[in-house]
CSV table of C-alpha atoms and ligand atoms in Angstrom, one decimal:
chain,number,residue,atom,x,y,z
A,290,MET,CA,-7.6,-19.8,2.2
A,291,SER,CA,-4.9,-17.7,0.6
A,292,LYS,CA,-2.3,-16.0,2.7
A,293,ILE,CA,-1.1,-12.6,1.7
A,294,LEU,CA,2.5,-11.4,2.2
A,295,THR,CA,4.1,-8.1,2.0
A,296,ILE,CA,7.7,-6.9,2.6
A,297,GLY,CA,8.8,-3.4,3.4
A,298,GLU,CA,9.0,-0.4,5.6
A,299,ILE,CA,7.5,-0.1,9.0
A,300,LEU,CA,7.7,3.4,10.6
A,301,VAL,CA,5.7,5.9,12.5
A,302,GLU,CA,4.1,9.0,11.1
A,303,ILE,CA,4.0,12.3,13.0
A,304,VAL,CA,1.6,14.8,11.5
A,305,ALA,CA,1.5,18.6,11.7
A,306,THR,CA,-1.9,19.8,13.0
A,307,ARG,CA,-1.7,23.0,10.9
A,308,ARG,CA,-1.4,23.2,7.1
A,309,GLY,CA,1.8,24.7,5.6
A,310,ASN,CA,4.7,24.1,3.3
A,311,GLY,CA,7.0,22.0,5.5
A,312,PHE,CA,8.9,22.0,8.8
A,313,ARG,CA,11.1,25.0,8.6
A,314,GLU,CA,9.2,26.5,11.5
A,315,ALA,CA,7.9,25.0,14.8
A,316,VAL,CA,4.4,23.6,14.4
A,317,PRO,CA,2.2,21.5,16.7
A,318,LEU,CA,2.3,17.8,15.9
A,319,ILE,CA,0.2,14.6,16.6
A,320,GLY,CA,1.4,11.1,16.6
A,321,PRO,CA,3.3,8.7,16.5
A,322,PHE,CA,0.9,6.8,14.4
A,323,PRO,CA,1.8,3.3,13.1
A,324,SER,CA,2.7,3.6,9.4
A,325,GLY,CA,4.7,2.5,6.3
A,326,ALA,CA,2.7,1.7,3.2
A,327,PRO,CA,3.3,-2.1,3.4
A,328,ALA,CA,2.3,-2.0,7.1
A,329,ILE,CA,-0.9,0.0,6.4
A,330,PHE,CA,-1.8,-2.4,3.6
A,331,ILE,CA,-1.3,-5.5,5.6
A,332,ASP,CA,-3.1,-4.1,8.7
A,333,GLN,CA,-6.2,-3.5,6.5
A,334,VAL,CA,-5.9,-7.1,5.1
A,335,GLY,CA,-5.7,-8.4,8.6
A,336,LYS,CA,-8.7,-6.3,9.7
A,337,LEU,CA,-10.8,-8.0,7.0
A,338,GLY,CA,-10.0,-11.4,8.6
A,339,GLN,CA,-7.8,-12.5,5.8
A,340,LYS,CA,-4.6,-14.6,6.6
A,341,CYS,CA,-1.6,-12.4,6.1
A,342,ALA,CA,2.0,-11.7,7.1
A,343,ILE,CA,4.7,-9.0,6.8
A,344,ILE,CA,8.4,-9.3,6.7
A,345,SER,CA,10.2,-6.2,8.1
A,346,ARG,CA,12.6,-4.9,10.7
A,347,VAL,CA,12.1,-2.4,13.5
A,348,GLY,CA,14.3,-1.2,16.3
A,349,ASP,CA,13.6,-2.3,19.9
A,350,ASP,CA,11.9,1.0,20.7
A,351,ASP,CA,8.4,2.4,21.2
A,352,PHE,CA,8.0,3.3,17.5
A,353,GLY,CA,8.7,-0.4,16.6
A,354,TRP,CA,6.4,-1.8,19.3
A,355,VAL,CA,3.5,0.6,18.5
A,356,ASN,CA,3.5,-1.1,15.1
A,357,ILE,CA,3.9,-4.7,16.2
A,358,ASN,CA,1.2,-4.3,18.8
A,359,ARG,CA,-1.3,-2.8,16.3
A,360,LEU,CA,-0.6,-5.4,13.6
A,361,THR,CA,-0.9,-8.2,16.1
A,362,GLN,CA,-4.2,-6.8,17.4
A,363,ASP,CA,-5.6,-6.6,13.8
A,364,GLY,CA,-4.7,-10.2,13.0
A,365,VAL,CA,-1.4,-9.9,11.0
A,366,ASP,CA,1.3,-12.7,11.4
A,367,VAL,CA,4.2,-10.6,12.8
A,368,SER,CA,6.7,-13.5,13.1
A,369,GLY,CA,8.6,-12.1,10.1
A,370,ILE,CA,9.3,-8.7,11.9
A,371,ASP,CA,12.8,-8.8,13.4
A,372,VAL,CA,13.3,-6.5,16.4
A,373,LEU,CA,16.9,-5.2,16.2
A,374,GLN,CA,18.5,-4.4,19.6
A,375,HIS,CA,20.9,-1.9,17.9
A,376,GLY,CA,18.5,-0.5,15.3
A,377,THR,CA,16.0,2.3,15.4
A,378,THR,CA,12.5,2.4,13.8
A,379,GLY,CA,12.1,5.0,11.1
A,380,SER,CA,9.8,8.0,11.1
A,381,ALA,CA,8.1,10.3,8.7
A,382,PHE,CA,6.9,13.9,9.4
A,383,VAL,CA,4.0,14.9,7.3
A,384,ARG,CA,2.4,18.3,6.8
A,385,TYR,CA,-0.5,19.0,4.5
A,386,ARG,CA,-0.2,21.9,2.2
A,387,GLU,CA,-3.0,24.4,1.6
A,388,ASP,CA,-3.5,22.9,-1.8
A,389,GLY,CA,-4.1,19.4,-0.4
A,390,GLY,CA,-0.6,18.2,-1.3
A,391,ARG,CA,1.8,16.7,1.3
A,392,ALA,CA,5.3,17.7,2.5
A,393,PHE,CA,7.3,14.9,3.9
A,394,VAL,CA,10.5,14.6,6.0
A,395,PHE,CA,11.5,10.9,6.0
A,396,ASN,CA,13.9,9.3,8.4
A,397,ILE,CA,14.0,5.8,7.0
A,398,ARG,CA,17.0,5.4,4.9
A,399,HIS,CA,19.2,4.3,7.8
A,400,SER,CA,16.5,2.8,10.0
A,401,ALA,CA,16.0,-0.9,10.8
A,402,CYS,CA,13.6,-1.4,7.9
A,403,GLY,CA,16.2,-0.4,5.4
A,404,GLN,CA,18.2,-3.5,6.3
A,405,ILE,CA,15.6,-6.2,5.6
A,406,ASP,CA,17.4,-9.4,4.8
A,407,LEU,CA,15.8,-12.9,4.4
A,408,SER,CA,16.8,-15.4,7.1
A,409,ASP,CA,15.9,-19.1,6.8
A,410,LYS,CA,13.0,-18.3,9.1
A,411,SER,CA,11.7,-15.7,6.7
A,412,LEU,CA,12.1,-18.0,3.7
A,413,ALA,CA,10.0,-20.6,5.5
A,414,LEU,CA,7.4,-17.9,6.2
A,415,ILE,CA,7.4,-16.9,2.5
A,416,ASP,CA,6.7,-20.6,1.6
A,417,THR,CA,3.5,-20.5,3.7
A,418,CYS,CA,2.1,-17.6,1.6
A,419,THR,CA,0.2,-17.8,-1.7
A,420,HIS,CA,0.1,-14.1,-2.7
A,421,MET,CA,2.7,-11.3,-2.6
A,422,HIS,CA,1.8,-7.7,-2.6
A,423,VAL,CA,4.6,-5.3,-3.7
A,424,MET,CA,4.6,-1.7,-2.7
A,425,GLY,CA,6.9,0.5,-4.8
A,426,THR,CA,7.9,2.6,-1.8
A,427,ALA,CA,9.6,-0.5,-0.4
A,428,LEU,CA,12.0,-0.7,-3.2
A,429,TYR,CA,14.3,2.0,-1.8
A,430,ALA,CA,17.2,0.0,-0.4
A,431,PRO,CA,19.2,-2.7,-2.1
A,432,SER,CA,18.7,-5.4,0.6
A,433,VAL,CA,14.9,-4.8,0.6
A,434,ILE,CA,14.8,-5.0,-3.2
A,435,THR,CA,16.6,-8.4,-3.1
A,436,SER,CA,14.2,-9.6,-0.4
A,437,ILE,CA,11.1,-8.6,-2.4
A,438,LEU,CA,12.3,-10.0,-5.7
A,439,THR,CA,13.2,-13.3,-3.9
A,440,ALA,CA,9.7,-13.5,-2.4
A,441,VAL,CA,8.0,-12.6,-5.7
A,442,GLU,CA,10.0,-15.3,-7.6
A,443,ARG,CA,9.4,-18.0,-4.9
A,444,ILE,CA,5.6,-17.3,-4.6
A,445,LYS,CA,5.2,-17.3,-8.4
A,446,ALA,CA,7.2,-20.4,-8.8
A,447,ALA,CA,4.9,-22.2,-6.3
A,448,GLY,CA,1.8,-21.1,-8.4
A,449,GLY,CA,0.9,-18.1,-6.4
A,450,THR,CA,0.0,-14.6,-7.5
A,451,VAL,CA,1.4,-11.0,-7.3
A,452,SER,CA,-0.1,-7.6,-6.9
A,453,PHE,CA,1.8,-4.4,-7.4
A,454,ASP,CA,1.0,-0.8,-6.2
A,455,PRO,CA,3.8,1.5,-7.5
A,456,ASN,CA,2.9,4.1,-4.8
A,457,LEU,CA,5.9,6.2,-6.0
A,458,ARG,CA,7.1,9.2,-4.2
A,459,PRO,CA,9.5,11.8,-5.7
A,460,GLU,CA,11.6,11.6,-2.5
A,461,ILE,CA,12.6,7.9,-3.2
A,462,LEU,CA,12.3,7.7,-7.0
A,463,ASP,CA,16.1,8.1,-7.5
A,464,SER,CA,17.1,5.3,-5.2
A,465,PRO,CA,19.8,3.0,-6.7
A,466,GLY,CA,18.3,0.0,-8.5
A,467,MET,CA,14.7,1.1,-8.1
A,468,HIS,CA,13.8,1.6,-11.8
A,469,GLU,CA,15.1,-1.9,-12.7
A,470,ALA,CA,13.3,-3.4,-9.7
A,471,LEU,CA,10.0,-1.7,-10.6
A,472,GLN,CA,10.2,-3.2,-14.1
A,473,THR,CA,11.1,-6.7,-12.9
A,474,VAL,CA,8.2,-6.7,-10.4
A,475,LEU,CA,5.8,-5.5,-13.2
A,476,SER,CA,6.9,-8.4,-15.4
A,477,MET,CA,5.7,-10.8,-12.7
A,478,THR,CA,2.5,-8.9,-11.7
A,479,ASP,CA,-1.0,-10.4,-12.0
A,480,LEU,CA,-2.9,-7.4,-10.5
A,481,PHE,CA,-1.5,-3.9,-11.2
A,482,MET,CA,-2.8,-1.0,-9.1
A,483,PRO,CA,-1.4,2.4,-10.1
A,484,SER,CA,-2.7,5.8,-8.9
A,485,GLY,CA,-3.8,8.1,-11.8
A,486,GLU,CA,-0.7,9.3,-13.7
A,487,GLU,CA,1.5,6.5,-12.4
A,488,LEU,CA,0.1,4.3,-15.2
A,489,PHE,CA,2.1,6.3,-17.7
A,490,LEU,CA,5.4,5.6,-16.0
A,491,PHE,CA,5.0,1.9,-17.0
A,492,ALA,CA,3.6,2.3,-20.6
A,493,GLU,CA,4.6,4.0,-23.8
A,494,ALA,CA,1.0,4.9,-24.7
A,495,LYS,CA,-0.3,8.4,-24.0
A,496,THR,CA,-4.0,7.7,-23.2
A,497,GLU,CA,-5.3,5.6,-20.3
A,498,LYS,CA,-7.2,3.2,-22.7
A,499,ASP,CA,-4.1,2.6,-24.8
A,500,ALA,CA,-1.8,2.3,-21.7
A,501,VAL,CA,-4.1,-0.3,-20.2
A,502,GLU,CA,-4.3,-2.3,-23.4
A,503,GLU,CA,-0.5,-2.2,-23.7
A,504,LEU,CA,-0.1,-3.5,-20.1
A,505,LEU,CA,-2.8,-6.2,-20.4
A,506,ALA,CA,-0.9,-7.5,-23.4
A,507,ARG,CA,2.1,-8.1,-21.1
A,508,ASN,CA,0.5,-10.9,-19.0
A,509,ILE,CA,-1.1,-8.6,-16.4
A,510,LYS,CA,-4.5,-10.1,-15.6
A,511,ALA,CA,-6.2,-7.0,-14.2
A,512,ILE,CA,-5.5,-3.3,-13.7
A,513,VAL,CA,-7.1,-1.0,-11.2
A,514,VAL,CA,-6.6,2.7,-11.5
A,515,LYS,CA,-7.1,4.7,-8.3
A,516,ARG,CA,-8.2,8.3,-8.6
A,517,GLY,CA,-8.4,9.8,-5.1
A,518,ASP,CA,-11.8,11.5,-4.6
A,519,LYS,CA,-12.7,10.8,-8.2
A,520,GLY,CA,-13.1,7.1,-7.5
A,521,ALA,CA,-11.5,4.2,-9.4
A,522,SER,CA,-11.6,2.0,-12.5
A,523,TYR,CA,-11.1,-1.7,-13.1
A,524,TYR,CA,-9.9,-3.3,-16.4
A,525,ASP,CA,-9.3,-6.8,-17.6
A,526,ASP,CA,-9.4,-8.2,-21.1
A,527,ASP,CA,-13.2,-8.2,-21.2
A,528,THR,CA,-14.4,-5.7,-18.8
A,529,ARG,CA,-14.1,-2.0,-17.8
A,530,ILE,CA,-15.8,-0.8,-14.6
A,531,ASP,CA,-15.8,2.8,-13.3
A,532,LEU,CA,-17.0,3.9,-9.9
A,533,ASP,CA,-17.3,7.4,-8.4
A,534,SER,CA,-15.9,7.7,-4.9
A,535,TYR,CA,-18.1,7.5,-1.8
A,536,ARG,CA,-18.9,10.9,-0.3
A,537,VAL,CA,-17.0,11.3,2.9
A,538,GLU,CA,-15.3,14.1,4.7
A,539,GLU,CA,-11.6,13.9,4.0
A,540,VAL,CA,-9.5,14.4,7.2
A,541,ASP,CA,-6.2,12.7,6.2
A,542,PRO,CA,-5.6,11.1,2.8
A,543,THR,CA,-2.6,9.1,3.8
A,544,GLY,CA,-3.3,5.4,3.6
A,545,ALA,CA,-6.3,5.6,1.3
A,546,GLY,CA,-4.5,3.8,-1.6
A,547,ASP,CA,-3.1,1.2,0.8
A,548,CYS,CA,-6.5,0.4,2.4
A,549,PHE,CA,-8.1,0.4,-1.1
A,550,GLY,CA,-5.4,-2.0,-2.4
A,551,ALA,CA,-5.8,-4.3,0.7
A,552,ALA,CA,-9.5,-4.6,0.3
A,553,PHE,CA,-9.2,-5.1,-3.5
A,554,VAL,CA,-6.5,-7.9,-3.2
A,555,THR,CA,-8.4,-9.6,-0.3
A,556,PHE,CA,-11.8,-9.8,-2.1
A,557,TRP,CA,-10.2,-10.5,-5.5
A,558,LEU,CA,-8.4,-13.5,-4.0
A,559,GLN,CA,-11.7,-14.7,-2.4
A,560,GLY,CA,-13.1,-14.9,-6.0
A,561,MET,CA,-15.7,-12.1,-5.7
A,562,ASN,CA,-16.8,-10.6,-9.0
A,563,PRO,CA,-14.7,-7.5,-10.1
A,564,ALA,CA,-17.6,-5.0,-9.7
A,565,GLU,CA,-18.2,-6.1,-6.1
A,566,VAL,CA,-14.4,-6.2,-5.4
A,567,LEU,CA,-14.0,-2.6,-6.7
A,568,ARG,CA,-17.0,-1.4,-4.6
A,569,TYR,CA,-15.4,-2.8,-1.4
A,570,ALA,CA,-12.0,-1.3,-2.3
A,571,ASN,CA,-13.7,2.1,-3.1
A,572,ALA,CA,-15.4,1.9,0.3
A,573,ALA,CA,-12.1,1.0,2.1
A,574,GLY,CA,-10.3,3.9,0.4
A,575,ALA,CA,-13.1,6.4,1.4
A,576,ARG,CA,-13.2,5.3,5.0
A,577,ALA,CA,-9.4,5.5,5.3
A,578,VAL,CA,-9.5,9.3,4.6
A,579,THR,CA,-12.0,10.0,7.4
A,580,ARG,CA,-9.5,9.5,10.3
A,581,ALA,CA,-6.3,11.3,11.2
A,582,GLY,CA,-3.3,8.9,11.0
A,583,PRO,CA,-2.5,6.6,8.1
A,584,MET,CA,-3.6,3.3,9.7
A,585,GLU,CA,-6.4,4.6,11.8
A,586,GLY,CA,-9.0,4.5,9.1
A,587,ALA,CA,-8.6,0.8,8.3
A,588,SER,CA,-12.0,-0.9,8.2
A,589,THR,CA,-13.7,-4.2,9.1
A,590,ARG,CA,-16.0,-5.9,6.6
A,591,ALA,CA,-19.0,-4.8,8.6
A,592,GLU,CA,-17.9,-1.1,8.4
A,593,LEU,CA,-17.5,-1.4,4.6
A,594,ASP,CA,-20.9,-3.0,4.3
A,595,ALA,CA,-22.4,-0.2,6.3
A,596,LEU,CA,-21.0,2.5,4.1
A,597,ILE,CA,-22.0,0.6,0.9
A,598,GLN,CA,-25.5,0.1,2.3
A,599,ALA,CA,-25.8,3.8,3.3
A,600,GLN,CA,-24.6,5.2,0.0
A,601,GLY,CA,-25.3,2.5,-2.6
A,602,ASN,CA,-22.9,1.1,-5.2
A,603,GLY,CA,-20.6,4.1,-5.6
B,745,LIG,P1,-3.0,6.7,-3.3
B,745,LIG,O1,-3.1,6.9,-1.8
B,745,LIG,O2,-2.4,5.4,-3.7
B,745,LIG,O3,-2.6,7.9,-4.1
B,745,LIG,P2,-5.7,7.5,-4.0
B,745,LIG,O4,-5.5,8.8,-3.3
B,745,LIG,O5,-6.1,7.5,-5.4
B,745,LIG,O6,-4.6,6.5,-3.7
B,745,LIG,O7,-6.9,6.8,-3.1
B,745,LIG,C1,-7.2,5.5,-3.3
B,745,LIG,C2,-8.7,5.3,-3.3
B,745,LIG,O8,-9.3,5.7,-2.1
B,745,LIG,C3,-9.4,6.1,-4.4
B,745,LIG,O9,-9.4,5.4,-5.7
B,745,LIG,C4,-10.8,6.2,-3.8
B,745,LIG,O10,-11.5,4.9,-4.0
B,745,LIG,C5,-10.6,6.3,-2.3
B,745,LIG,N1,-10.4,7.7,-1.9
B,745,LIG,C6,-9.3,8.5,-1.8
B,745,LIG,N2,-9.6,9.7,-1.5
B,745,LIG,C7,-10.9,9.8,-1.3
B,745,LIG,C8,-11.8,10.8,-0.9
B,745,LIG,N3,-11.4,12.1,-0.6
B,745,LIG,N4,-13.2,10.5,-0.8
B,745,LIG,C9,-13.6,9.3,-1.1
B,745,LIG,N5,-12.8,8.3,-1.5
B,745,LIG,C10,-11.5,8.5,-1.6
């Protein structure tokens, strides 16, 4: 069985219960919810029963432990999470705008997960993994970038595979070294999973069809384009598959792309055919938006089967 690895931020998310433009006024909050795009991704992988691990750092505080406990409970190997006695776990405050967009306040730049470094123990953990999933959000600090590139190179050199979800946020796009790191990761990617317009940040072409062709010509084996409540598309050299989204009530969109990606990578590595893989991913993304909190909508295989059975093939 493959073992999937990711590296990157672990934090908690605290969510405003009323919509609005940000946090320049007092507003009722709920949380802390376990979070961080790589953490949400790997939690969903674990919940599907797939072997998986995360390398990260947290402070020795409740925000760190709420994450470690959840990931452990859902089957993730957490031996690569260092608990720093003198560090703090990061947080993100999120408020949904009236138009459905999100306003964030991040406190992660100086938190424990911004200082991820690879020890001999983490290098040994990397060598037990056969697939690396890179989240663009994780490429915001120089030591994390180095750690991710090392893992990607090591896993590829051993014959493993790499998936890449750019997951870019304007708040972190200007981080030093990020642009170069995104390009380096792309050059080693087997499975590329952008959301909508992100595709065009990596290709010269101006239409989706041309951009996909351009990227597939660069050794990428498959591309999956996520489209929020409009569903998703899959491309490889021979195939294009489009699925509408499942009809669900959206409560909280955070984590949809991470759960979608986790289900896609898990079933793709298990050798399922692309149409079925996309269907499971589409179901995982849809279920993710039905619960408040980014990781709370992660699904078991039985829950995905139930949605697919209830609504058909998407
Ligand atoms: P990201 O969070 O990376 O921007 P998206 O918002 O595109 O990702 O969501 C990822 C996937 O989750 C979509 O392609 C779709 O399959 C599913 N999804 C997202 N939002 C909804 C929704 N409101 N209803 C049903 N499915 C959704």
